[in-house]
Amino acid sequence: TMLFVDIAGFTTICERVPPDTLSDLVSQYFDRASRIVMDHDGLIDKFIGDCIMGVWGAPFPVASQEVKATLAGKLLDRETMVAPLATAWDAEGEVLRVRVGVSTGEVLA
């Protein structure tokens, strides 16, 4: 099972927010999102730009992996993820919105 989460409109945000500030905002987002994935027995596979790729069931089996990934995805897309970071983003005149996708099944790698 794989989960992807990214920041909606990130390219446009990059054009408006100073690099040092953007780095701090994205670090906070990566930290919080990564903890949510790992708290649900997922592993962070990689960071791709502003996207986080989480996996369940590889390289080790995870019971109820589809349920755990979906629960993590719901938390990433709600107040649990966005609200604690909103003040810092608001201070820069930006709104943090994330997009989440979850897929499950066999993967050939």
PDB file of C-alpha atoms in Angstrom:
ATOM      1  CA  THR A   1       0.000   0.000   0.000  1.00  0.00           C
ATOM      2  CA  MET A   2       1.338   3.413  -0.953  1.00  0.00           C
ATOM      3  CA  LEU A   3       0.390   6.913   0.146  1.00  0.00           C
ATOM      4  CA  PHE A   4       1.343  10.189  -1.477  1.00  0.00           C
ATOM      5  CA  VAL A   5       0.778  13.621   0.066  1.00  0.00           C
ATOM      6  CA  ASP A   6       1.804  16.969  -1.385  1.00  0.00           C
ATOM      7  CA  ILE A   7       1.144  20.675  -0.946  1.00  0.00           C
ATOM      8  CA  ALA A   8      -1.473  22.056  -3.343  1.00  0.00           C
ATOM      9  CA  GLY A   9      -0.134  25.006  -5.363  1.00  0.00           C
ATOM     10  CA  PHE A  10       3.426  24.544  -4.147  1.00  0.00           C
ATOM     11  CA  THR A  11       5.077  25.976  -7.275  1.00  0.00           C
ATOM     12  CA  THR A  12       3.129  29.222  -6.927  1.00  0.00           C
ATOM     13  CA  ILE A  13       3.890  29.374  -3.201  1.00  0.00           C
ATOM     14  CA  CYS A  14       7.613  29.047  -4.026  1.00  0.00           C
ATOM     15  CA  GLU A  15       7.375  32.185  -6.145  1.00  0.00           C
ATOM     16  CA  ARG A  16       5.930  34.254  -3.284  1.00  0.00           C
ATOM     17  CA  VAL A  17       7.661  33.063  -0.100  1.00  0.00           C
ATOM     18  CA  PRO A  18      11.341  33.800   0.635  1.00  0.00           C
ATOM     19  CA  PRO A  19      13.524  30.659   0.394  1.00  0.00           C
ATOM     20  CA  ASP A  20      14.601  30.580   4.065  1.00  0.00           C
ATOM     21  CA  THR A  21      11.024  30.947   5.258  1.00  0.00           C
ATOM     22  CA  LEU A  22       9.781  28.378   2.750  1.00  0.00           C
ATOM     23  CA  SER A  23      12.413  25.910   3.939  1.00  0.00           C
ATOM     24  CA  ASP A  24      11.182  26.281   7.536  1.00  0.00           C
ATOM     25  CA  LEU A  25       7.527  25.865   6.530  1.00  0.00           C
ATOM     26  CA  VAL A  26       8.226  22.775   4.425  1.00  0.00           C
ATOM     27  CA  SER A  27      10.398  21.234   7.168  1.00  0.00           C
ATOM     28  CA  GLN A  28       7.513  21.583   9.638  1.00  0.00           C
ATOM     29  CA  TYR A  29       5.132  20.027   7.094  1.00  0.00           C
ATOM     30  CA  PHE A  30       7.540  17.120   6.388  1.00  0.00           C
ATOM     31  CA  ASP A  31       8.007  16.508  10.116  1.00  0.00           C
ATOM     32  CA  ARG A  32       4.305  16.458  10.961  1.00  0.00           C
ATOM     33  CA  ALA A  33       3.259  14.422   7.905  1.00  0.00           C
ATOM     34  CA  SER A  34       6.066  11.900   8.432  1.00  0.00           C
ATOM     35  CA  ARG A  35       5.047  11.381  12.056  1.00  0.00           C
ATOM     36  CA  ILE A  36       1.442  10.721  11.042  1.00  0.00           C
ATOM     37  CA  VAL A  37       2.575   8.095   8.497  1.00  0.00           C
ATOM     38  CA  MET A  38       4.934   6.418  10.964  1.00  0.00           C
ATOM     39  CA  ASP A  39       2.365   6.522  13.797  1.00  0.00           C
ATOM     40  CA  HIS A  40       0.209   4.328  11.541  1.00  0.00           C
ATOM     41  CA  ASP A  41       3.001   1.768  10.946  1.00  0.00           C
ATOM     42  CA  GLY A  42       4.014   3.224   7.582  1.00  0.00           C
ATOM     43  CA  LEU A  43       7.542   3.883   6.371  1.00  0.00           C
ATOM     44  CA  ILE A  44       8.698   6.989   4.555  1.00  0.00           C
ATOM     45  CA  ASP A  45      10.051   5.777   1.230  1.00  0.00           C
ATOM     46  CA  LYS A  46      11.114   9.137  -0.157  1.00  0.00           C
ATOM     47  CA  PHE A  47      10.551  12.851  -0.471  1.00  0.00           C
ATOM     48  CA  ILE A  48       9.912  14.092  -4.003  1.00  0.00           C
ATOM     49  CA  GLY A  49       9.923  17.891  -4.016  1.00  0.00           C
ATOM     50  CA  ASP A  50       7.062  18.737  -1.652  1.00  0.00           C
ATOM     51  CA  CYS A  51       5.629  15.199  -1.918  1.00  0.00           C
ATOM     52  CA  ILE A  52       6.036  12.461   0.666  1.00  0.00           C
ATOM     53  CA  MET A  53       5.751   8.831  -0.394  1.00  0.00           C
ATOM     54  CA  GLY A  54       4.812   6.451   2.418  1.00  0.00           C
ATOM     55  CA  VAL A  55       4.585   2.663   2.144  1.00  0.00           C
ATOM     56  CA  TRP A  56       2.979  -0.145   4.124  1.00  0.00           C
ATOM     57  CA  GLY A  57       3.753  -3.837   3.671  1.00  0.00           C
ATOM     58  CA  ALA A  58       7.234  -3.446   2.193  1.00  0.00           C
ATOM     59  CA  PRO A  59       9.823  -4.527   3.060  1.00  0.00           C
ATOM     60  CA  PHE A  60       7.931  -6.038   6.030  1.00  0.00           C
ATOM     61  CA  PRO A  61       4.307  -7.182   6.227  1.00  0.00           C
ATOM     62  CA  VAL A  62       1.894  -4.858   8.052  1.00  0.00           C
ATOM     63  CA  ALA A  63      -1.459  -6.119   9.340  1.00  0.00           C
ATOM     64  CA  SER A  64      -4.434  -4.117   8.025  1.00  0.00           C
ATOM     65  CA  GLN A  65      -2.099  -2.009   5.886  1.00  0.00           C
ATOM     66  CA  GLU A  66      -4.924  -0.613   3.742  1.00  0.00           C
ATOM     67  CA  VAL A  67      -6.815   0.574   6.818  1.00  0.00           C
ATOM     68  CA  LYS A  68      -3.723   2.116   8.417  1.00  0.00           C
ATOM     69  CA  ALA A  69      -2.754   3.961   5.231  1.00  0.00           C
ATOM     70  CA  THR A  70      -6.299   5.252   4.778  1.00  0.00           C
ATOM     71  CA  LEU A  71      -6.458   6.461   8.381  1.00  0.00           C
ATOM     72  CA  ALA A  72      -3.121   8.232   7.954  1.00  0.00           C
ATOM     73  CA  GLY A  73      -4.415   9.786   4.735  1.00  0.00           C
ATOM     74  CA  LYS A  74      -7.537  11.083   6.476  1.00  0.00           C
ATOM     75  CA  LEU A  75      -5.436  12.639   9.240  1.00  0.00           C
ATOM     76  CA  LEU A  76      -3.119  14.245   6.699  1.00  0.00           C
ATOM     77  CA  ASP A  77      -6.102  15.815   4.973  1.00  0.00           C
ATOM     78  CA  ARG A  78      -7.731  17.242   8.108  1.00  0.00           C
ATOM     79  CA  GLU A  79      -7.253  19.566  11.034  1.00  0.00           C
ATOM     80  CA  THR A  80      -4.758  17.134  12.572  1.00  0.00           C
ATOM     81  CA  MET A  81      -2.222  18.049   9.896  1.00  0.00           C
ATOM     82  CA  VAL A  82      -3.144  21.512   8.729  1.00  0.00           C
ATOM     83  CA  ALA A  83      -4.381  23.329  11.858  1.00  0.00           C
ATOM     84  CA  PRO A  84      -1.127  23.092  13.873  1.00  0.00           C
ATOM     85  CA  LEU A  85       0.818  24.546  10.929  1.00  0.00           C
ATOM     86  CA  ALA A  86      -1.759  27.152   9.847  1.00  0.00           C
ATOM     87  CA  THR A  87      -0.431  30.066  11.919  1.00  0.00           C
ATOM     88  CA  ALA A  88       3.047  29.909  10.382  1.00  0.00           C
ATOM     89  CA  TRP A  89       1.617  29.648   6.851  1.00  0.00           C
ATOM     90  CA  ASP A  90      -0.911  32.440   7.517  1.00  0.00           C
ATOM     91  CA  ALA A  91       1.935  34.715   8.650  1.00  0.00           C
ATOM     92  CA  GLU A  92       3.356  34.403   5.128  1.00  0.00           C
ATOM     93  CA  GLY A  93      -0.011  35.083   3.506  1.00  0.00           C
ATOM     94  CA  GLU A  94      -0.411  31.476   2.391  1.00  0.00           C
ATOM     95  CA  VAL A  95      -2.937  28.745   3.118  1.00  0.00           C
ATOM     96  CA  LEU A  96      -1.646  25.206   3.607  1.00  0.00           C
ATOM     97  CA  ARG A  97      -3.728  22.780   1.563  1.00  0.00           C
ATOM     98  CA  VAL A  98      -2.611  19.218   0.968  1.00  0.00           C
ATOM     99  CA  ARG A  99      -3.624  16.515  -1.487  1.00  0.00           C
ATOM    100  CA  VAL A 100      -3.543  12.859  -0.502  1.00  0.00           C
ATOM    101  CA  GLY A 101      -3.694   9.672  -2.558  1.00  0.00           C
ATOM    102  CA  VAL A 102      -3.680   6.062  -1.358  1.00  0.00           C
ATOM    103  CA  SER A 103      -3.283   2.978  -3.539  1.00  0.00           C
ATOM    104  CA  THR A 104      -3.056  -0.675  -2.619  1.00  0.00           C
ATOM    105  CA  GLY A 105      -2.199  -3.833  -4.491  1.00  0.00           C
ATOM    106  CA  GLU A 106       0.830  -5.600  -5.890  1.00  0.00           C
ATOM    107  CA  VAL A 107       3.811  -3.528  -6.986  1.00  0.00           C
ATOM    108  CA  LEU A 108       6.541  -4.671  -9.348  1.00  0.00           C
ATOM    109  CA  ALA A 109       9.815  -2.955  -8.634  1.00  0.00           C
TER     110      ALA A 109
END
